[in-house]
XYZ file of C-alpha atoms in Angstrom:
394
model
C -3.258 -7.398 -57.966
C -3.457 -10.237 -55.449
C -5.000 -12.416 -58.134
C -2.021 -11.802 -60.367
C 0.395 -12.665 -57.563
C -1.294 -16.035 -57.205
C -0.932 -16.613 -60.926
C 2.748 -15.806 -60.545
C 3.043 -18.327 -57.767
C 1.214 -20.942 -59.820
C 3.540 -20.405 -62.752
C 6.628 -20.787 -60.623
C 5.422 -24.189 -59.540
C 5.255 -25.474 -63.097
C 8.974 -26.176 -62.830
C 8.125 -29.551 -61.332
C 5.174 -30.584 -63.442
C 7.347 -31.816 -66.265
C 9.098 -34.515 -64.264
C 8.473 -37.907 -65.821
C 11.566 -39.874 -64.827
C 13.204 -38.472 -61.682
C 16.079 -40.959 -61.974
C 17.177 -39.631 -65.382
C 20.497 -37.830 -65.468
C 18.980 -34.692 -66.937
C 16.388 -34.392 -64.207
C 18.994 -35.051 -61.544
C 20.934 -32.094 -62.915
C 17.740 -30.046 -63.133
C 16.804 -30.493 -59.489
C 20.357 -29.595 -58.507
C 20.142 -26.301 -60.467
C 22.676 -27.542 -63.034
C 20.692 -26.335 -65.997
C 23.464 -26.361 -68.616
C 24.113 -30.019 -67.874
C 20.381 -30.760 -67.826
C 19.875 -29.133 -71.229
C 22.757 -31.108 -72.691
C 21.315 -34.342 -71.301
C 17.845 -33.613 -72.664
C 19.271 -32.806 -76.096
C 21.069 -36.148 -76.063
C 17.825 -37.840 -75.075
C 16.104 -36.240 -78.067
C 18.835 -37.481 -80.370
C 18.078 -40.994 -79.172
C 14.305 -40.570 -79.277
C 13.137 -37.585 -81.347
C 9.494 -38.636 -81.026
C 9.286 -38.372 -77.245
C 7.034 -35.523 -76.042
C 8.514 -35.975 -72.558
C 11.990 -35.134 -73.799
C 10.764 -31.962 -75.500
C 8.998 -30.911 -72.305
C 12.150 -31.504 -70.304
C 14.232 -29.430 -72.701
C 11.775 -26.516 -72.641
C 11.588 -26.686 -68.860
C 15.348 -26.536 -68.405
C 15.776 -23.656 -70.865
C 13.164 -21.554 -69.096
C 14.397 -22.246 -65.588
C 18.001 -21.585 -66.478
C 16.879 -18.084 -67.427
C 14.827 -17.762 -64.248
C 17.820 -18.623 -62.107
C 20.113 -16.328 -64.082
C 17.839 -13.333 -63.534
C 17.084 -14.126 -59.897
C 13.410 -14.801 -60.620
C 13.444 -18.360 -59.314
C 15.690 -17.573 -56.395
C 13.741 -14.540 -55.230
C 10.507 -16.485 -54.881
C 12.014 -19.528 -53.195
C 14.377 -17.719 -50.877
C 13.191 -14.214 -50.150
C 9.481 -14.902 -50.129
C 8.926 -11.642 -51.975
C 6.718 -11.342 -55.000
C 8.960 -9.460 -57.427
C 7.436 -10.877 -60.600
C 4.750 -8.209 -60.684
C 7.163 -5.306 -60.710
C 10.211 -6.670 -62.436
C 10.962 -6.211 -66.136
C 10.008 -8.972 -68.482
C 12.502 -11.766 -68.651
C 14.463 -11.437 -71.860
C 15.899 -14.805 -72.858
C 18.215 -14.890 -75.824
C 16.632 -15.312 -79.269
C 18.220 -18.752 -79.450
C 16.683 -19.835 -76.156
C 13.281 -18.438 -77.097
C 13.315 -20.247 -80.423
C 14.383 -23.547 -78.895
C 11.780 -23.238 -76.129
C 8.923 -22.593 -78.579
C 10.077 -25.338 -80.912
C 10.185 -27.823 -78.044
C 6.712 -26.892 -76.766
C 5.203 -26.984 -80.258
C 6.757 -30.369 -80.932
C 5.538 -31.784 -77.619
C 2.006 -30.555 -78.284
C 1.909 -31.905 -81.834
C 3.325 -35.301 -80.839
C 0.925 -35.601 -77.902
C -2.087 -34.592 -79.976
C -1.110 -37.090 -82.664
C -0.929 -39.864 -80.072
C -4.358 -38.905 -78.725
C -5.801 -38.879 -82.243
C -4.546 -42.429 -82.768
C -5.705 -43.547 -79.324
C -8.219 -41.337 -77.467
C -7.386 -43.219 -74.272
C -3.630 -42.669 -74.358
C -2.937 -41.693 -70.750
C 0.690 -40.772 -71.388
C -0.249 -38.412 -74.219
C -2.786 -36.518 -72.130
C -0.178 -36.195 -69.425
C 2.562 -34.824 -71.681
C 0.103 -32.474 -73.381
C -0.870 -31.060 -69.991
C 2.775 -30.545 -69.096
C 3.384 -28.642 -72.340
C 0.497 -26.285 -71.618
C 1.803 -25.823 -68.102
C 5.216 -24.800 -69.361
C 3.649 -22.440 -71.854
C 1.681 -20.898 -68.991
C 4.984 -20.258 -67.290
C 6.398 -18.591 -70.397
C 3.272 -16.464 -70.861
C 3.673 -15.065 -67.394
C 7.415 -14.638 -67.081
C 8.303 -13.505 -70.585
C 5.103 -12.137 -72.113
C 3.632 -10.859 -68.832
C 0.308 -12.164 -70.158
C -1.324 -13.041 -66.845
C -4.711 -14.230 -68.072
C -3.198 -16.215 -70.937
C -1.017 -17.861 -68.333
C -3.953 -18.784 -66.116
C -5.879 -20.001 -69.165
C -3.075 -22.361 -70.164
C -2.744 -23.547 -66.570
C -6.452 -24.374 -66.533
C -6.110 -26.278 -69.809
C -3.311 -28.284 -68.216
C -5.624 -29.049 -65.283
C -8.367 -30.306 -67.607
C -5.950 -32.543 -69.468
C -4.677 -34.080 -66.256
C -8.252 -34.547 -65.072
C -8.611 -36.701 -68.176
C -5.591 -38.729 -67.074
C -7.184 -39.605 -63.741
C -10.515 -40.328 -65.434
C -8.756 -42.915 -67.566
C -6.566 -44.220 -64.745
C -7.769 -43.465 -61.218
C -4.603 -45.010 -59.764
C -2.421 -42.360 -61.406
C -1.485 -40.174 -58.458
C 1.163 -38.341 -60.458
C -1.491 -36.545 -62.525
C -3.138 -35.336 -59.336
C -0.222 -33.001 -58.782
C -1.616 -30.418 -61.187
C -5.095 -30.896 -59.772
C -3.871 -30.170 -56.270
C -1.968 -27.038 -57.268
C -4.855 -25.760 -59.370
C -7.360 -26.334 -56.556
C -5.126 -24.480 -54.126
C -4.519 -21.496 -56.387
C -8.048 -21.129 -57.755
C -9.350 -21.448 -54.205
C -7.267 -18.397 -53.361
C -8.536 -16.236 -56.231
C -11.141 -13.484 -55.748
C -14.616 -14.167 -57.124
C -14.334 -11.828 -60.121
C -11.367 -13.815 -61.427
C -13.218 -17.094 -60.879
C -15.993 -15.765 -63.117
C -13.698 -15.862 -66.152
C -15.037 -18.250 -68.751
C -12.119 -20.653 -68.745
C -12.475 -21.109 -64.964
C -16.161 -22.037 -65.065
C -16.583 -25.318 -63.218
C -13.495 -24.819 -61.056
C -14.362 -23.413 -57.656
C -11.050 -24.304 -56.079
C -10.397 -25.346 -52.507
C -7.128 -24.500 -50.768
C -7.337 -27.222 -48.152
C -8.390 -29.848 -50.671
C -5.467 -28.821 -52.842
C -3.058 -29.299 -49.952
C -4.545 -32.701 -49.133
C -4.195 -33.770 -52.760
C -0.539 -32.778 -52.853
C 0.111 -34.571 -49.588
C -1.448 -37.677 -51.137
C 0.856 -37.409 -54.146
C 3.846 -36.997 -51.832
C 2.826 -40.152 -49.982
C 1.529 -42.325 -52.836
C 2.841 -40.868 -56.062
C 5.360 -42.621 -58.243
C 7.303 -40.275 -60.502
C 6.012 -37.031 -58.983
C 6.484 -37.753 -55.297
C 9.493 -35.466 -54.991
C 7.724 -32.786 -56.992
C 4.829 -32.833 -54.565
C 7.241 -32.388 -51.676
C 8.796 -29.343 -53.334
C 5.375 -27.842 -53.940
C 4.337 -28.490 -50.363
C 7.428 -26.654 -49.121
C 6.247 -23.562 -50.982
C 2.670 -23.942 -49.780
C 3.612 -24.593 -46.169
C 5.696 -21.441 -46.204
C 2.860 -19.427 -47.708
C 0.449 -20.832 -45.120
C 2.873 -20.048 -42.296
C 3.703 -23.646 -41.436
C 7.523 -23.426 -41.343
C 7.993 -26.562 -39.238
C 6.391 -28.716 -41.928
C 8.396 -26.962 -44.631
C 11.656 -27.437 -42.722
C 11.100 -31.179 -42.366
C 10.545 -31.574 -46.103
C 13.500 -29.357 -46.955
C 15.853 -31.423 -44.816
C 14.718 -34.505 -46.713
C 15.093 -32.824 -50.108
C 18.573 -31.532 -49.283
C 19.607 -35.113 -48.627
C 18.372 -36.086 -52.069
C 19.599 -33.031 -53.988
C 22.640 -31.860 -52.024
C 23.946 -29.561 -54.769
C 20.793 -27.416 -54.788
C 21.891 -24.452 -52.700
C 18.440 -22.826 -52.857
C 17.057 -25.585 -50.650
C 19.578 -24.745 -47.934
C 18.849 -21.024 -48.175
C 15.157 -21.806 -47.848
C 15.805 -24.059 -44.844
C 17.634 -21.213 -43.132
C 14.624 -18.983 -43.731
C 12.277 -21.574 -42.246
C 14.367 -21.828 -39.083
C 14.334 -18.043 -38.914
C 10.551 -18.038 -39.246
C 10.387 -20.595 -36.439
C 12.232 -18.173 -34.176
C 15.484 -20.148 -34.187
C 17.959 -17.573 -35.444
C 20.949 -19.567 -34.218
C 20.010 -22.617 -36.257
C 19.222 -20.450 -39.278
C 22.704 -18.941 -39.164
C 24.227 -22.403 -38.787
C 22.672 -23.377 -42.125
C 24.181 -20.283 -43.747
C 27.531 -21.185 -42.193
C 27.234 -24.656 -43.731
C 26.634 -23.125 -47.155
C 29.745 -20.987 -46.704
C 31.793 -24.040 -45.723
C 30.578 -25.960 -48.780
C 31.603 -23.064 -51.005
C 34.980 -22.719 -49.317
C 35.728 -26.402 -49.814
C 34.705 -26.224 -53.485
C 31.848 -28.693 -53.251
C 29.854 -29.254 -56.470
C 26.963 -26.843 -56.721
C 28.594 -24.386 -54.318
C 32.010 -23.503 -55.671
C 30.570 -20.954 -58.127
C 27.941 -19.580 -55.769
C 28.653 -15.844 -55.339
C 29.795 -15.147 -51.796
C 27.563 -12.068 -51.841
C 24.485 -14.274 -51.868
C 25.686 -15.836 -48.635
C 26.295 -12.400 -47.144
C 22.808 -11.378 -48.240
C 21.142 -14.375 -46.600
C 23.139 -13.954 -43.399
C 22.448 -10.225 -43.325
C 18.727 -10.804 -43.789
C 18.548 -13.095 -40.772
C 20.630 -10.690 -38.707
C 18.376 -7.824 -39.788
C 15.223 -9.521 -38.545
C 16.926 -10.610 -35.333
C 18.043 -7.010 -34.685
C 21.773 -7.605 -35.044
C 21.982 -4.393 -37.027
C 25.749 -3.875 -36.995
C 26.474 -7.319 -38.412
C 23.623 -6.999 -40.894
C 24.980 -3.637 -42.006
C 28.412 -5.121 -42.626
C 26.998 -7.978 -44.677
C 24.728 -5.821 -46.826
C 27.612 -3.447 -47.509
C 29.565 -6.445 -48.749
C 26.694 -7.269 -51.086
C 26.260 -3.817 -52.610
C 30.001 -3.433 -53.143
C 29.658 -6.135 -55.823
C 26.096 -5.436 -56.905
C 27.065 -5.166 -60.573
C 27.876 -8.891 -60.531
C 24.607 -9.997 -58.913
C 21.050 -10.439 -60.090
C 18.841 -7.389 -59.799
C 16.624 -8.792 -57.060
C 19.483 -9.465 -54.647
C 21.110 -6.112 -55.341
C 17.995 -3.983 -54.920
C 16.851 -5.681 -51.748
C 20.328 -5.334 -50.257
C 20.139 -1.569 -50.836
C 16.617 -1.518 -49.387
C 17.776 -3.304 -46.230
C 20.660 -0.852 -45.901
C 18.191 2.006 -46.009
C 16.040 0.366 -43.367
C 19.026 -0.242 -41.106
C 20.161 3.364 -41.421
C 16.629 4.501 -40.565
C 16.619 2.304 -37.464
C 19.990 3.815 -36.508
C 18.663 7.338 -37.017
C 20.925 8.064 -39.993
C 18.305 9.508 -42.311
C 20.653 10.943 -44.936
C 22.340 7.584 -45.503
C 18.956 5.858 -45.505
C 17.676 8.167 -48.229
C 20.805 7.586 -50.298
C 20.239 3.836 -50.117
C 16.563 4.111 -51.055
C 17.420 6.337 -54.008
C 19.943 3.753 -55.157
C 17.094 1.220 -55.324
C 15.063 3.601 -57.491
C 18.038 4.192 -59.756
C 18.699 0.484 -60.261
C 15.159 -0.826 -60.713
C 12.421 1.827 -60.581
C 9.643 -0.663 -61.316
C 10.727 -3.318 -58.834
C 9.069 -4.442 -55.625
C 12.044 -3.061 -53.698
C 11.504 0.333 -55.366
C 7.870 0.394 -54.285
C 8.974 -0.053 -50.688
C 11.842 2.422 -51.079
C 9.428 5.152 -52.194
C 7.350 4.548 -49.098
C 10.358 4.901 -46.816
C 11.574 8.004 -48.607
C 8.256 9.551 -47.632
C 8.304 8.191 -44.101
C 11.303 6.605 -42.333
C 11.223 2.869 -41.792
C 10.179 1.849 -38.312
C 9.864 -1.600 -36.822
C 7.245 -2.601 -34.305
C 8.344 -3.973 -30.949
C 7.172 -7.405 -32.118
C 9.767 -7.361 -34.918
C 7.472 -6.772 -37.890
Protein backbone atom coordinates (compact mmCIF):
# COMPACT_ATOMS: atom_id res chain seq x y z
CA UNK A 1 0.00 0.00 0.00
CA UNK A 2 2.88 2.36 0.73
CA UNK A 3 4.15 1.80 -2.79
CA UNK A 4 0.82 2.92 -4.18
CA UNK A 5 0.85 6.04 -2.01
CA UNK A 6 4.18 7.01 -3.51
CA UNK A 7 2.75 6.54 -6.98
CA UNK A 8 -0.09 8.82 -5.97
CA UNK A 9 2.37 11.42 -4.81
CA UNK A 10 4.35 11.11 -8.03
CA UNK A 11 1.23 11.60 -10.11
CA UNK A 12 0.23 14.71 -8.23
CA UNK A 13 3.55 16.26 -9.09
CA UNK A 14 2.97 15.89 -12.81
CA UNK A 15 0.96 19.10 -12.65
CA UNK A 16 4.20 21.03 -13.11
CA UNK A 17 5.97 18.90 -15.68
CA UNK A 18 4.07 20.41 -18.56
CA UNK A 19 5.32 23.95 -18.05
CA UNK A 20 7.15 25.14 -21.14
CA UNK A 21 6.63 28.90 -21.03
CA UNK A 22 5.96 30.15 -17.49
CA UNK A 23 5.38 33.70 -18.76
CA UNK A 24 2.42 32.66 -20.95
CA UNK A 25 -0.97 33.93 -19.87
CA UNK A 26 -2.43 30.44 -19.68
CA UNK A 27 0.29 29.18 -17.38
CA UNK A 28 0.00 32.27 -15.21
CA UNK A 29 -3.68 31.44 -14.76
CA UNK A 30 -2.82 27.78 -14.17
CA UNK A 31 -0.41 28.46 -11.32
CA UNK A 32 -2.98 30.77 -9.75
CA UNK A 33 -5.62 27.99 -9.81
CA UNK A 34 -7.66 29.84 -12.45
CA UNK A 35 -8.25 26.77 -14.55
CA UNK A 36 -11.21 28.03 -16.61
CA UNK A 37 -9.14 30.99 -17.75
CA UNK A 38 -6.12 28.75 -18.37
CA UNK A 39 -8.16 26.37 -20.53
CA UNK A 40 -9.54 29.26 -22.56
CA UNK A 41 -6.03 30.63 -23.09
CA UNK A 42 -4.66 27.26 -24.17
CA UNK A 43 -7.53 26.78 -26.61
CA UNK A 44 -6.73 30.17 -28.12
CA UNK A 45 -3.09 29.15 -28.36
CA UNK A 46 -4.10 26.03 -30.27
CA UNK A 47 -6.17 28.10 -32.67
CA UNK A 48 -3.04 30.09 -33.45
CA UNK A 49 -0.76 27.05 -33.62
CA UNK A 50 -2.62 23.74 -34.00
CA UNK A 51 0.64 21.84 -34.53
CA UNK A 52 2.18 22.65 -31.16
CA UNK A 53 2.50 19.60 -28.87
CA UNK A 54 3.19 21.98 -25.98
CA UNK A 55 -0.21 23.62 -26.36
CA UNK A 56 -1.98 20.25 -26.33
CA UNK A 57 -0.09 19.26 -23.19
CA UNK A 58 -1.07 22.51 -21.51
CA UNK A 59 -4.73 22.02 -22.38
CA UNK A 60 -4.78 18.45 -21.06
CA UNK A 61 -2.99 19.54 -17.90
CA UNK A 62 -5.47 22.31 -17.14
CA UNK A 63 -8.51 20.10 -17.79
CA UNK A 64 -7.26 17.42 -15.41
CA UNK A 65 -6.25 19.78 -12.64
CA UNK A 66 -9.47 21.73 -12.80
CA UNK A 67 -11.21 18.46 -11.95
CA UNK A 68 -8.69 17.71 -9.21
CA UNK A 69 -9.34 21.05 -7.56
CA UNK A 70 -13.10 20.70 -7.94
CA UNK A 71 -13.13 17.35 -6.14
CA UNK A 72 -10.64 18.37 -3.46
CA UNK A 73 -8.02 15.91 -4.71
CA UNK A 74 -5.36 18.53 -5.36
CA UNK A 75 -6.17 20.54 -2.28
CA UNK A 76 -6.19 17.58 0.10
CA UNK A 77 -2.66 16.55 -0.82
CA UNK A 78 -1.16 20.03 -0.78
CA UNK A 79 -2.91 21.31 2.31
CA UNK A 80 -3.92 18.48 4.60
CA UNK A 81 -0.96 16.22 3.99
CA UNK A 82 -3.30 13.25 3.98
CA UNK A 83 -3.22 10.57 1.35
CA UNK A 84 -6.89 10.31 0.38
CA UNK A 85 -6.29 9.14 -3.19
CA UNK A 86 -6.10 5.51 -2.13
CA UNK A 87 -9.51 5.45 -0.51
CA UNK A 88 -11.48 8.00 -2.45
CA UNK A 89 -13.79 7.17 -5.35
CA UNK A 90 -12.44 7.50 -8.83
CA UNK A 91 -12.53 10.99 -10.18
CA UNK A 92 -15.39 11.27 -12.63
CA UNK A 93 -14.75 14.10 -15.07
CA UNK A 94 -17.50 14.96 -17.49
CA UNK A 95 -17.58 13.06 -20.79
CA UNK A 96 -16.67 16.29 -22.55
CA UNK A 97 -13.61 16.82 -20.37
CA UNK A 98 -12.51 13.21 -20.74
CA UNK A 99 -12.81 13.37 -24.52
CA UNK A 100 -10.92 16.65 -24.77
CA UNK A 101 -8.19 15.39 -22.43
CA UNK A 102 -7.64 12.19 -24.44
CA UNK A 103 -7.73 14.04 -27.74
CA UNK A 104 -5.13 16.51 -26.50
CA UNK A 105 -2.79 13.79 -25.20
CA UNK A 106 -3.14 11.72 -28.37
CA UNK A 107 -2.44 14.75 -30.53
CA UNK A 108 0.61 15.72 -28.47
CA UNK A 109 2.01 12.20 -28.70
CA UNK A 110 1.43 11.92 -32.45
CA UNK A 111 2.92 15.35 -33.18
CA UNK A 112 5.95 14.66 -30.98
CA UNK A 113 6.55 11.23 -32.50
CA UNK A 114 6.28 12.70 -35.99
CA UNK A 115 8.90 15.32 -35.13
CA UNK A 116 11.22 12.64 -33.75
CA UNK A 117 10.74 10.53 -36.89
CA UNK A 118 11.81 13.49 -39.02
CA UNK A 119 14.69 14.36 -36.70
CA UNK A 120 15.84 11.72 -34.19
CA UNK A 121 17.72 14.43 -32.31
CA UNK A 122 14.79 16.79 -31.82
CA UNK A 123 15.21 17.76 -28.16
CA UNK A 124 11.91 19.63 -27.97
CA UNK A 125 9.96 16.64 -29.30
CA UNK A 126 11.41 14.24 -26.75
CA UNK A 127 10.55 16.73 -24.06
CA UNK A 128 6.92 17.21 -25.10
CA UNK A 129 6.49 13.46 -25.58
CA UNK A 130 7.69 12.88 -22.03
CA UNK A 131 5.26 15.47 -20.72
CA UNK A 132 2.36 13.77 -22.51
CA UNK A 133 3.21 10.42 -20.94
CA UNK A 134 3.49 12.12 -17.57
CA UNK A 135 0.02 13.59 -17.88
CA UNK A 136 -1.36 10.25 -18.97
CA UNK A 137 0.23 8.71 -15.88
CA UNK A 138 -1.71 11.21 -13.84
CA UNK A 139 -4.96 10.29 -15.58
CA UNK A 140 -4.30 6.56 -15.15
CA UNK A 141 -3.99 7.01 -11.43
CA UNK A 142 -6.68 9.55 -10.66
CA UNK A 143 -9.41 8.46 -13.04
CA UNK A 144 -8.67 4.83 -13.93
CA UNK A 145 -7.09 3.94 -10.57
CA UNK A 146 -4.58 1.94 -12.62
CA UNK A 147 -1.57 2.28 -10.33
CA UNK A 148 0.96 0.20 -12.25
CA UNK A 149 -0.06 1.69 -15.59
CA UNK A 150 0.51 5.06 -14.00
CA UNK A 151 3.99 4.16 -12.78
CA UNK A 152 4.79 2.62 -16.17
CA UNK A 153 3.88 5.82 -17.99
CA UNK A 154 5.85 7.86 -15.46
CA UNK A 155 8.90 5.69 -16.13
CA UNK A 156 8.47 6.16 -19.88
CA UNK A 157 8.42 9.90 -19.30
CA UNK A 158 11.67 9.57 -17.33
CA UNK A 159 13.34 7.67 -20.17
CA UNK A 160 12.27 10.26 -22.71
CA UNK A 161 13.65 13.09 -20.61
CA UNK A 162 16.86 11.14 -20.10
CA UNK A 163 17.13 11.30 -23.88
CA UNK A 164 16.75 15.07 -23.72
CA UNK A 165 19.73 15.45 -21.40
CA UNK A 166 21.75 12.98 -23.48
CA UNK A 167 21.23 15.23 -26.48
CA UNK A 168 21.68 18.46 -24.53
CA UNK A 169 23.50 18.16 -21.20
CA UNK A 170 22.86 21.85 -20.48
CA UNK A 171 19.10 21.31 -20.40
CA UNK A 172 18.35 21.50 -16.69
CA UNK A 173 14.62 21.69 -17.29
CA UNK A 174 14.50 18.04 -18.38
CA UNK A 175 16.20 17.03 -15.15
CA UNK A 176 13.03 17.86 -13.28
CA UNK A 177 11.44 14.54 -14.17
CA UNK A 178 14.68 12.73 -13.46
CA UNK A 179 14.85 14.20 -9.98
CA UNK A 180 11.25 13.34 -9.13
CA UNK A 181 11.59 9.83 -10.52
CA UNK A 182 14.80 9.20 -8.58
CA UNK A 183 13.16 10.39 -5.38
CA UNK A 184 10.01 8.31 -5.79
CA UNK A 185 11.64 5.11 -7.06
CA UNK A 186 14.18 5.41 -4.26
CA UNK A 187 11.27 5.28 -1.84
CA UNK A 188 9.65 2.17 -3.34
CA UNK A 189 9.97 -1.29 -1.74
CA UNK A 190 12.19 -3.79 -3.54
CA UNK A 191 9.36 -5.93 -4.93
CA UNK A 192 7.99 -2.92 -6.82
CA UNK A 193 11.46 -2.07 -8.13
CA UNK A 194 11.63 -5.57 -9.61
CA UNK A 195 8.87 -4.74 -12.10
CA UNK A 196 10.16 -5.00 -15.64
CA UNK A 197 9.62 -1.39 -16.61
CA UNK A 198 11.69 -0.24 -13.61
CA UNK A 199 14.73 -2.37 -14.44
CA UNK A 200 17.76 -0.10 -14.53
CA UNK A 201 16.23 2.48 -12.17
CA UNK A 202 17.38 1.98 -8.60
CA UNK A 203 16.30 5.40 -7.44
CA UNK A 204 17.95 7.58 -4.83
CA UNK A 205 15.92 9.94 -2.65
CA UNK A 206 18.78 12.25 -1.77
CA UNK A 207 20.05 12.37 -5.34
CA UNK A 208 16.54 13.22 -6.47
CA UNK A 209 16.37 16.12 -4.04
CA UNK A 210 19.77 17.39 -5.15
CA UNK A 211 18.69 17.24 -8.78
CA UNK A 212 15.55 19.25 -8.08
CA UNK A 213 17.53 21.80 -6.12
CA UNK A 214 19.83 22.14 -9.13
CA UNK A 215 16.86 22.75 -11.41
CA UNK A 216 15.52 25.35 -8.98
CA UNK A 217 18.88 27.12 -9.04
CA UNK A 218 19.90 26.68 -12.69
CA UNK A 219 16.80 25.78 -14.64
CA UNK A 220 15.24 28.05 -17.20
CA UNK A 221 11.57 27.34 -17.83
CA UNK A 222 11.12 24.83 -14.99
CA UNK A 223 12.75 26.71 -12.14
CA UNK A 224 9.44 27.57 -10.50
CA UNK A 225 8.21 24.03 -11.02
CA UNK A 226 11.21 22.67 -9.17
CA UNK A 227 10.48 25.00 -6.27
CA UNK A 228 6.90 23.75 -6.06
CA UNK A 229 8.08 20.15 -6.09
CA UNK A 230 10.66 20.86 -3.41
CA UNK A 231 7.95 22.33 -1.19
CA UNK A 232 6.12 19.00 -1.33
CA UNK A 233 9.29 17.00 -0.76
CA UNK A 234 10.53 19.15 2.10
CA UNK A 235 7.19 18.70 3.80
CA UNK A 236 7.29 14.94 3.30
CA UNK A 237 10.85 14.83 4.64
CA UNK A 238 9.88 16.94 7.65
CA UNK A 239 11.84 20.03 6.66
CA UNK A 240 9.13 22.69 7.14
CA UNK A 241 11.57 25.60 7.43
CA UNK A 242 12.86 24.98 3.91
CA UNK A 243 9.32 24.55 2.61
CA UNK A 244 8.16 27.78 4.27
CA UNK A 245 10.94 29.80 2.66
CA UNK A 246 10.03 28.54 -0.81
CA UNK A 247 6.32 29.06 -0.20
CA UNK A 248 6.84 32.68 0.79
CA UNK A 249 8.69 33.21 -2.48
CA UNK A 250 6.02 31.43 -4.53
CA UNK A 251 3.21 33.40 -2.91
CA UNK A 252 4.93 36.57 -4.05
CA UNK A 253 4.94 35.26 -7.60
CA UNK A 254 1.47 33.69 -7.64
CA UNK A 255 -0.50 35.75 -5.12
CA UNK A 256 -3.91 34.46 -6.24
CA UNK A 257 -3.06 30.83 -5.42
CA UNK A 258 -4.74 30.40 -2.05
CA UNK A 259 -3.42 26.84 -1.64
CA UNK A 260 0.09 28.20 -1.23
CA UNK A 261 -1.02 30.31 1.73
CA UNK A 262 -2.87 27.40 3.33
CA UNK A 263 0.26 25.31 2.94
CA UNK A 264 2.42 28.06 4.45
CA UNK A 265 0.15 28.13 7.49
CA UNK A 266 0.62 24.38 7.86
CA UNK A 267 4.40 24.73 7.66
CA UNK A 268 4.42 27.34 10.42
CA UNK A 269 2.23 25.01 12.46
CA UNK A 270 4.68 22.16 11.88
CA UNK A 271 7.49 24.46 13.01
CA UNK A 272 5.69 24.97 16.32
CA UNK A 273 4.66 28.55 15.57
CA UNK A 274 0.90 28.38 15.97
CA UNK A 275 0.56 32.15 16.26
CA UNK A 276 2.20 32.76 12.90
CA UNK A 277 0.19 29.95 11.32
CA UNK A 278 -3.05 31.57 12.44
CA UNK A 279 -1.85 34.94 11.15
CA UNK A 280 -1.57 33.43 7.66
CA UNK A 281 -5.14 32.12 7.93
CA UNK A 282 -6.24 35.57 9.08
CA UNK A 283 -4.58 37.06 5.99
CA UNK A 284 -6.50 34.66 3.76
CA UNK A 285 -9.73 35.72 5.46
CA UNK A 286 -8.88 39.40 4.93
CA UNK A 287 -8.15 38.80 1.24
CA UNK A 288 -11.52 37.09 0.85
CA UNK A 289 -13.34 39.83 2.74
CA UNK A 290 -11.83 42.51 0.53
CA UNK A 291 -12.75 40.57 -2.63
CA UNK A 292 -9.21 40.10 -3.88
CA UNK A 293 -8.83 38.05 -7.09
CA UNK A 294 -8.42 34.38 -6.33
CA UNK A 295 -10.02 34.75 -2.90
CA UNK A 296 -13.45 36.28 -3.36
CA UNK A 297 -15.01 32.93 -4.31
CA UNK A 298 -13.07 30.86 -1.79
CA UNK A 299 -15.64 29.19 0.50
CA UNK A 300 -15.38 30.63 3.99
CA UNK A 301 -15.73 27.08 5.32
CA UNK A 302 -12.31 26.21 3.96
CA UNK A 303 -10.86 29.01 6.06
CA UNK A 304 -12.73 27.76 9.11
CA UNK A 305 -11.42 24.27 8.41
CA UNK A 306 -7.80 25.40 8.19
CA UNK A 307 -8.10 27.54 11.32
CA UNK A 308 -9.84 24.74 13.19
CA UNK A 309 -7.14 22.26 12.22
CA UNK A 310 -4.40 24.45 13.66
CA UNK A 311 -6.42 25.08 16.80
CA UNK A 312 -7.05 21.34 17.13
CA UNK A 313 -3.36 20.47 17.11
CA UNK A 314 -2.55 23.33 19.47
CA UNK A 315 -5.22 22.10 21.91
CA UNK A 316 -7.56 25.07 21.59
CA UNK A 317 -10.45 22.64 21.51
CA UNK A 318 -13.33 25.06 22.09
CA UNK A 319 -12.33 27.31 19.20
CA UNK A 320 -11.59 24.31 17.00
CA UNK A 321 -15.00 22.88 17.82
CA UNK A 322 -16.71 26.11 16.81
CA UNK A 323 -14.86 26.25 13.50
CA UNK A 324 -15.50 22.63 12.56
CA UNK A 325 -19.18 23.04 13.38
CA UNK A 326 -19.22 25.96 10.96
CA UNK A 327 -17.72 23.69 8.31
CA UNK A 328 -20.13 20.78 8.69
CA UNK A 329 -23.14 23.10 8.71
CA UNK A 330 -22.38 23.74 5.02
CA UNK A 331 -20.81 20.40 4.16
CA UNK A 332 -23.14 19.85 1.21
CA UNK A 333 -21.43 22.77 -0.56
CA UNK A 334 -17.87 21.56 0.03
CA UNK A 335 -15.65 18.91 -1.48
CA UNK A 336 -15.86 15.49 0.13
CA UNK A 337 -12.38 15.57 1.62
CA UNK A 338 -12.93 18.77 3.58
CA UNK A 339 -16.35 17.66 4.79
CA UNK A 340 -15.33 14.21 5.98
CA UNK A 341 -12.22 15.37 7.77
CA UNK A 342 -14.19 18.12 9.50
CA UNK A 343 -16.57 15.47 10.87
CA UNK A 344 -13.60 13.31 11.87
CA UNK A 345 -12.02 16.19 13.79
CA UNK A 346 -15.33 16.86 15.53
CA UNK A 347 -15.41 13.26 16.67
CA UNK A 348 -11.87 13.50 17.96
CA UNK A 349 -12.61 16.71 19.84
CA UNK A 350 -15.69 15.20 21.46
CA UNK A 351 -13.61 12.19 22.50
CA UNK A 352 -11.01 14.46 24.07
CA UNK A 353 -13.83 16.25 25.91
CA UNK A 354 -15.26 12.95 27.13
CA UNK A 355 -18.46 13.26 25.10
CA UNK A 356 -18.50 9.78 23.63
CA UNK A 357 -22.05 9.82 22.26
CA UNK A 358 -21.41 12.96 20.22
CA UNK A 359 -18.05 11.57 19.09
CA UNK A 360 -19.69 8.41 17.80
CA UNK A 361 -22.33 10.43 15.97
CA UNK A 362 -19.61 12.40 14.20
CA UNK A 363 -17.65 9.28 13.25
CA UNK A 364 -20.79 7.65 11.88
CA UNK A 365 -21.43 10.74 9.79
CA UNK A 366 -18.02 10.20 8.16
CA UNK A 367 -18.96 6.61 7.33
CA UNK A 368 -22.28 7.73 5.90
CA UNK A 369 -20.70 10.36 3.66
CA UNK A 370 -17.68 8.47 2.34
CA UNK A 371 -17.36 4.88 3.57
CA UNK A 372 -14.26 4.19 1.48
CA UNK A 373 -12.38 7.36 2.37
CA UNK A 374 -9.25 7.80 4.45
CA UNK A 375 -11.32 9.67 7.03
CA UNK A 376 -13.68 6.68 7.25
CA UNK A 377 -10.79 4.33 7.93
CA UNK A 378 -9.80 6.47 10.90
CA UNK A 379 -13.41 6.90 12.02
CA UNK A 380 -13.87 3.12 12.24
CA UNK A 381 -10.81 2.90 14.44
CA UNK A 382 -12.14 5.54 16.82
CA UNK A 383 -15.58 3.97 16.92
CA UNK A 384 -13.84 0.88 18.28
CA UNK A 385 -11.60 2.81 20.65
CA UNK A 386 -11.97 6.49 21.61
CA UNK A 387 -9.44 8.91 20.20
CA UNK A 388 -6.68 9.82 22.61
CA UNK A 389 -3.77 12.17 22.15
CA UNK A 390 -0.34 11.64 23.61
CA UNK A 391 1.12 14.28 25.91
CA UNK A 392 3.51 15.21 23.09
CA UNK A 393 0.55 16.24 20.90
CA UNK A 394 0.55 13.33 18.45
